[in-house]
PDB file of C-alpha atoms and ligand atoms in Angstrom:
ATOM      1  CA  MET A   1      81.266 120.920  56.902  1.00  0.00           C
ATOM      2  CA  PRO A   2      83.406 117.815  56.926  1.00  0.00           C
ATOM      3  CA  THR A   3      81.626 114.985  54.954  1.00  0.00           C
ATOM      4  CA  ALA A   4      80.205 111.822  56.860  1.00  0.00           C
ATOM      5  CA  GLN A   5      82.899 110.077  55.316  1.00  0.00           C
ATOM      6  CA  GLU A   6      85.583 112.477  56.813  1.00  0.00           C
ATOM      7  CA  ARG A   7      83.798 112.268  60.247  1.00  0.00           C
ATOM      8  CA  ALA A   8      83.870 108.458  60.230  1.00  0.00           C
ATOM      9  CA  GLN A   9      87.525 108.481  59.648  1.00  0.00           C
ATOM     10  CA  VAL A  10      88.356 111.098  62.324  1.00  0.00           C
ATOM     11  CA  LEU A  11      86.025 108.681  65.044  1.00  0.00           C
ATOM     12  CA  ALA A  12      88.001 105.661  63.606  1.00  0.00           C
ATOM     13  CA  ALA A  13      91.246 107.321  64.445  1.00  0.00           C
ATOM     14  CA  GLU A  14      89.962 108.304  67.783  1.00  0.00           C
ATOM     15  CA  ILE A  15      88.844 104.903  68.577  1.00  0.00           C
ATOM     16  CA  LYS A  16      92.347 103.601  67.785  1.00  0.00           C
ATOM     17  CA  LYS A  17      93.964 106.146  70.016  1.00  0.00           C
ATOM     18  CA  THR A  18      91.408 105.482  72.843  1.00  0.00           C
ATOM     19  CA  LEU A  19      92.287 101.450  72.688  1.00  0.00           C
ATOM     20  CA  LEU A  20      95.756 102.391  72.681  1.00  0.00           C
ATOM     21  CA  ALA A  21      95.395 104.441  75.928  1.00  0.00           C
ATOM     22  CA  ILE A  22      93.243 101.642  77.314  1.00  0.00           C
ATOM     23  CA  LYS A  23      96.088  99.133  76.629  1.00  0.00           C
ATOM     24  CA  ALA A  24      98.467 101.854  78.183  1.00  0.00           C
ATOM     25  CA  ALA A  25      96.291 101.842  81.292  1.00  0.00           C
ATOM     26  CA  GLU A  26      96.200  98.467  81.530  1.00  0.00           C
ATOM     27  CA  VAL A  27      99.614  97.858  81.759  1.00  0.00           C
ATOM     28  CA  LYS A  28      99.897 100.668  84.255  1.00  0.00           C
ATOM     29  CA  VAL A  29      97.374  98.988  86.645  1.00  0.00           C
ATOM     30  CA  LYS A  30      98.970  95.409  86.124  1.00  0.00           C
ATOM     31  CA  GLN A  31     102.337  97.330  87.522  1.00  0.00           C
ATOM     32  CA  LEU A  32     100.620  99.393  90.073  1.00  0.00           C
ATOM     33  CA  GLY A  33      99.069  95.823  91.463  1.00  0.00           C
ATOM     34  CA  ASP A  34     102.281  94.195  91.507  1.00  0.00           C
ATOM     35  CA  GLU A  35     103.849  97.397  93.311  1.00  0.00           C
ATOM     36  CA  LEU A  36     100.875  97.142  95.905  1.00  0.00           C
ATOM     37  CA  MET A  37     101.424  93.455  96.436  1.00  0.00           C
ATOM     38  CA  GLN A  38     105.023  94.132  97.278  1.00  0.00           C
ATOM     39  CA  THR A  39     104.259  97.003  99.677  1.00  0.00           C
ATOM     40  CA  LEU A  40     101.532  94.824 101.145  1.00  0.00           C
ATOM     41  CA  ALA A  41     104.152  92.290 101.786  1.00  0.00           C
ATOM     42  CA  ALA A  42     106.725  94.737 103.417  1.00  0.00           C
ATOM     43  CA  ALA A  43     103.645  96.377 105.569  1.00  0.00           C
ATOM     44  CA  LYS A  44     103.299  92.589 106.687  1.00  0.00           C
ATOM     45  CA  VAL A  45     106.952  92.531 107.844  1.00  0.00           C
ATOM     46  CA  GLU A  46     106.529  96.023 109.743  1.00  0.00           C
ATOM     47  CA  ALA A  47     103.572  94.968 111.646  1.00  0.00           C
ATOM     48  CA  GLU A  48     105.199  91.669 112.503  1.00  0.00           C
ATOM     49  CA  ALA A  49     108.266  93.831 113.640  1.00  0.00           C
ATOM     50  CA  GLU A  50     106.103  96.025 115.670  1.00  0.00           C
ATOM     51  CA  ARG A  51     104.579  93.221 117.598  1.00  0.00           C
ATOM     52  CA  THR A  52     107.932  92.203 119.311  1.00  0.00           C
ATOM     53  CA  ILE A  53     109.399  94.245 121.685  1.00  0.00           C
ATOM     54  CA  VAL A  54     112.778  93.608 123.233  1.00  0.00           C
ATOM     55  CA  GLU A  55     113.843  94.869 126.341  1.00  0.00           C
ATOM     56  CA  TYR A  56     117.123  94.305 128.294  1.00  0.00           C
ATOM     57  CA  PRO A  57     116.713  95.297 131.869  1.00  0.00           C
ATOM     58  CA  THR A  58     119.038  97.104 133.816  1.00  0.00           C
ATOM     59  CA  GLY A  59     121.693  95.905 135.857  1.00  0.00           C
ATOM     60  CA  ARG A  60     125.188  94.504 135.518  1.00  0.00           C
ATOM     61  CA  TYR A  61     126.443  93.297 132.091  1.00  0.00           C
ATOM     62  CA  GLU A  62     129.798  91.627 131.108  1.00  0.00           C
ATOM     63  CA  CYS A  63     131.174  91.921 127.782  1.00  0.00           C
ATOM     64  CA  LYS A  64     131.873  88.637 126.266  1.00  0.00           C
ATOM     65  CA  LYS A  65     134.825  89.701 124.204  1.00  0.00           C
ATOM     66  CA  CYS A  66     136.798  91.400 126.938  1.00  0.00           C
ATOM     67  CA  ARG A  67     135.106  90.786 129.869  1.00  0.00           C
ATOM     68  CA  HIS A  68     134.760  94.669 131.139  1.00  0.00           C
ATOM     69  CA  SER A  69     131.854  94.916 133.418  1.00  0.00           C
ATOM     70  CA  THR A  70     129.441  97.551 132.858  1.00  0.00           C
ATOM     71  CA  LEU A  71     126.264  98.680 134.812  1.00  0.00           C
ATOM     72  CA  PHE A  72     123.586  99.731 132.570  1.00  0.00           C
ATOM     73  CA  THR A  73     120.947 102.151 134.369  1.00  0.00           C
ATOM     74  CA  GLU A  74     118.216 102.519 131.651  1.00  0.00           C
ATOM     75  CA  PRO A  75     116.152  99.343 130.552  1.00  0.00           C
ATOM     76  CA  THR A  76     117.034  99.600 126.645  1.00  0.00           C
ATOM     77  CA  GLU A  77     116.138  97.854 123.194  1.00  0.00           C
ATOM     78  CA  GLU A  78     119.490  97.520 122.440  1.00  0.00           C
ATOM     79  CA  LEU A  79     122.692  97.345 124.561  1.00  0.00           C
ATOM     80  CA  PRO A  80     125.506  99.826 123.644  1.00  0.00           C
ATOM     81  CA  ALA A  81     129.072  98.757 122.560  1.00  0.00           C
ATOM     82  CA  CYS A  82     131.416  98.038 125.131  1.00  0.00           C
ATOM     83  CA  ASP A  83     133.672 101.095 126.100  1.00  0.00           C
ATOM     84  CA  ASN A  84     136.474  98.961 126.169  1.00  0.00           C
ATOM     85  CA  CYS A  85     136.509  96.946 123.239  1.00  0.00           C
ATOM     86  CA  GLY A  86     133.737  97.883 121.075  1.00  0.00           C
ATOM     87  CA  GLY A  87     131.871  94.730 121.394  1.00  0.00           C
ATOM     88  CA  ARG A  88     128.271  94.370 121.228  1.00  0.00           C
ATOM     89  CA  GLU A  89     127.667  91.147 122.787  1.00  0.00           C
ATOM     90  CA  TRP A  90     127.069  91.033 126.621  1.00  0.00           C
ATOM     91  CA  THR A  91     126.505  88.133 129.198  1.00  0.00           C
ATOM     92  CA  GLY A  92     124.249  88.881 132.715  1.00  0.00           C
ATOM     93  CA  HIS A  93     120.714  89.531 131.554  1.00  0.00           C
ATOM     94  CA  GLU A  94     118.260  87.913 129.207  1.00  0.00           C
ATOM     95  CA  PRO A  95     116.303  90.469 127.572  1.00  0.00           C
ATOM     96  CA  LYS A  96     112.631  90.323 128.375  1.00  0.00           C
ATOM     97  CA  ILE A  97     110.702  89.580 125.080  1.00  0.00           C
ATOM     98  CA  THR A  98     106.958  90.810 124.776  1.00  0.00           C
ATOM     99  CA  LYS A  99     104.827  89.684 122.212  1.00  0.00           C
ATOM    100  CA  ILE A 100     101.951  91.716 121.591  1.00  0.00           C
ATOM    101  CA  GLU A 101      98.972  89.625 120.286  1.00  0.00           C
ATOM    102  CA  PRO A 102      98.088  90.610 116.668  1.00  0.00           C
ATOM    103  CA  PRO A 103      94.822  92.070 116.185  1.00  0.00           C
ATOM    104  CA  SER A 104      92.187  89.653 114.931  1.00  0.00           C
ATOM    105  CA  PRO A 105      92.443  88.931 111.493  1.00  0.00           C
ATOM    106  CA  LYS A 106      89.852  90.793 108.951  1.00  0.00           C
ATOM    107  CA  LYS A 107      87.627  89.119 106.669  1.00  0.00           C
ATOM    108  CA  TYR A 108      89.141  90.406 103.424  1.00  0.00           C
ATOM    109  CA  ALA A 109      92.697  90.670 102.946  1.00  0.00           C
ATOM    110  CA  ALA A 110      94.349  94.000 101.365  1.00  0.00           C
ATOM    111  CA  GLY A 111      94.997  93.463  97.777  1.00  0.00           C
ATOM    112  CA  MET A 112      93.770  93.808  93.963  1.00  0.00           C
ATOM    113  CA  TYR A 113      89.671  93.012  93.670  1.00  0.00           C
ATOM    114  CA  GLU A 114      87.695  92.542  90.809  1.00  0.00           C
ATOM    115  CA  CYS A 115      83.994  93.540  90.685  1.00  0.00           C
ATOM    116  CA  GLY A 116      81.807  90.314  89.665  1.00  0.00           C
ATOM    117  CA  GLN A 117      79.443  92.228  87.993  1.00  0.00           C
ATOM    118  CA  CYS A 118      81.163  94.956  85.557  1.00  0.00           C
ATOM    119  CA  GLY A 119      84.740  93.289  85.872  1.00  0.00           C
ATOM    120  CA  VAL A 120      86.438  96.685  86.794  1.00  0.00           C
ATOM    121  CA  ARG A 121      89.529  96.285  89.114  1.00  0.00           C
ATOM    122  CA  THR A 122      90.276  97.925  92.378  1.00  0.00           C
ATOM    123  CA  ALA A 123      92.845  97.933  94.933  1.00  0.00           C
ATOM    124  CA  VAL A 124      92.217  97.600  98.731  1.00  0.00           C
ATOM    125  CA  ALA A 125      94.954  98.983 100.513  1.00  0.00           C
ATOM    126  CA  MET A 126      93.885  97.788 104.254  1.00  0.00           C
ATOM    127  CA  ASP A 127      92.561  94.628 105.711  1.00  0.00           C
ATOM    128  CA  THR A 128      88.840  95.294 106.198  1.00  0.00           C
ATOM    129  CA  ASP A 129      85.861  93.443 107.452  1.00  0.00           C
ATOM    130  CA  GLU A 130      83.732  95.221 104.871  1.00  0.00           C
ATOM    131  CA  LEU A 131      84.068  95.799 101.422  1.00  0.00           C
ATOM    132  CA  SER A 132      82.833  98.833  99.682  1.00  0.00           C
ATOM    133  CA  PRO A 133      80.878  98.468  96.803  1.00  0.00           C
ATOM    134  CA  CYS A 134      82.068  98.800  93.104  1.00  0.00           C
ATOM    135  CA  GLU A 135      83.127 102.358  92.445  1.00  0.00           C
ATOM    136  CA  LEU A 136      81.906 101.923  88.665  1.00  0.00           C
ATOM    137  CA  CYS A 137      78.409 100.150  88.889  1.00  0.00           C
ATOM    138  CA  GLY A 138      77.907  99.896  92.735  1.00  0.00           C
ATOM    139  CA  ALA A 139      77.289  96.448  92.895  1.00  0.00           C
ATOM    140  CA  ASP A 140      78.618  94.516  95.942  1.00  0.00           C
ATOM    141  CA  LYS A 141      80.320  91.799  94.290  1.00  0.00           C
ATOM    142  CA  LEU A 142      83.914  92.375  94.748  1.00  0.00           C
ATOM    143  CA  GLN A 143      86.113  89.387  94.407  1.00  0.00           C
ATOM    144  CA  PRO A 144      89.764  88.926  95.320  1.00  0.00           C
ATOM    145  CA  LEU A 145      91.849  88.339  92.255  1.00  0.00           C
TER     146      LEU A 145
HETATM  147 ZN1  LIG B   1     134.509  94.567 125.876  1.00  0.00          ZN
HETATM  148 ZN1  LIG B   2      81.461  97.078  89.117  1.00  0.00          ZN
END
């Protein structure tokens, strides 16, 4: 049977180890949070790009470089290169640009949130109208960080 003094030493060592683990976990959470913010910025760019549709109508186009004339029979997002010179700029028709209306903004933006009650941090991956309660304490007090 170890003495109380020995047990105290073991516990102290255990506490030290756990605190170090907490520190490491905090650093990790911060890194993941930064990564999340970058990824969310990329998601925004992606959503933005999806909202603009460019379409060139069918018809006869003339190559800007060599004046070679080509008939395109399919509407296309991007005109192919000129058969004659490989040029990619054409005259003849303007592309039709369709803008899709963005969905109405949500109340809470995706990002890192902190519980107003217990202080635990949580990541919200998508914009939302309703934040879920804190996973740790159940309080409905998430605040954006
Ligand atoms: Zn050409
Ligand atoms: Zn909480």
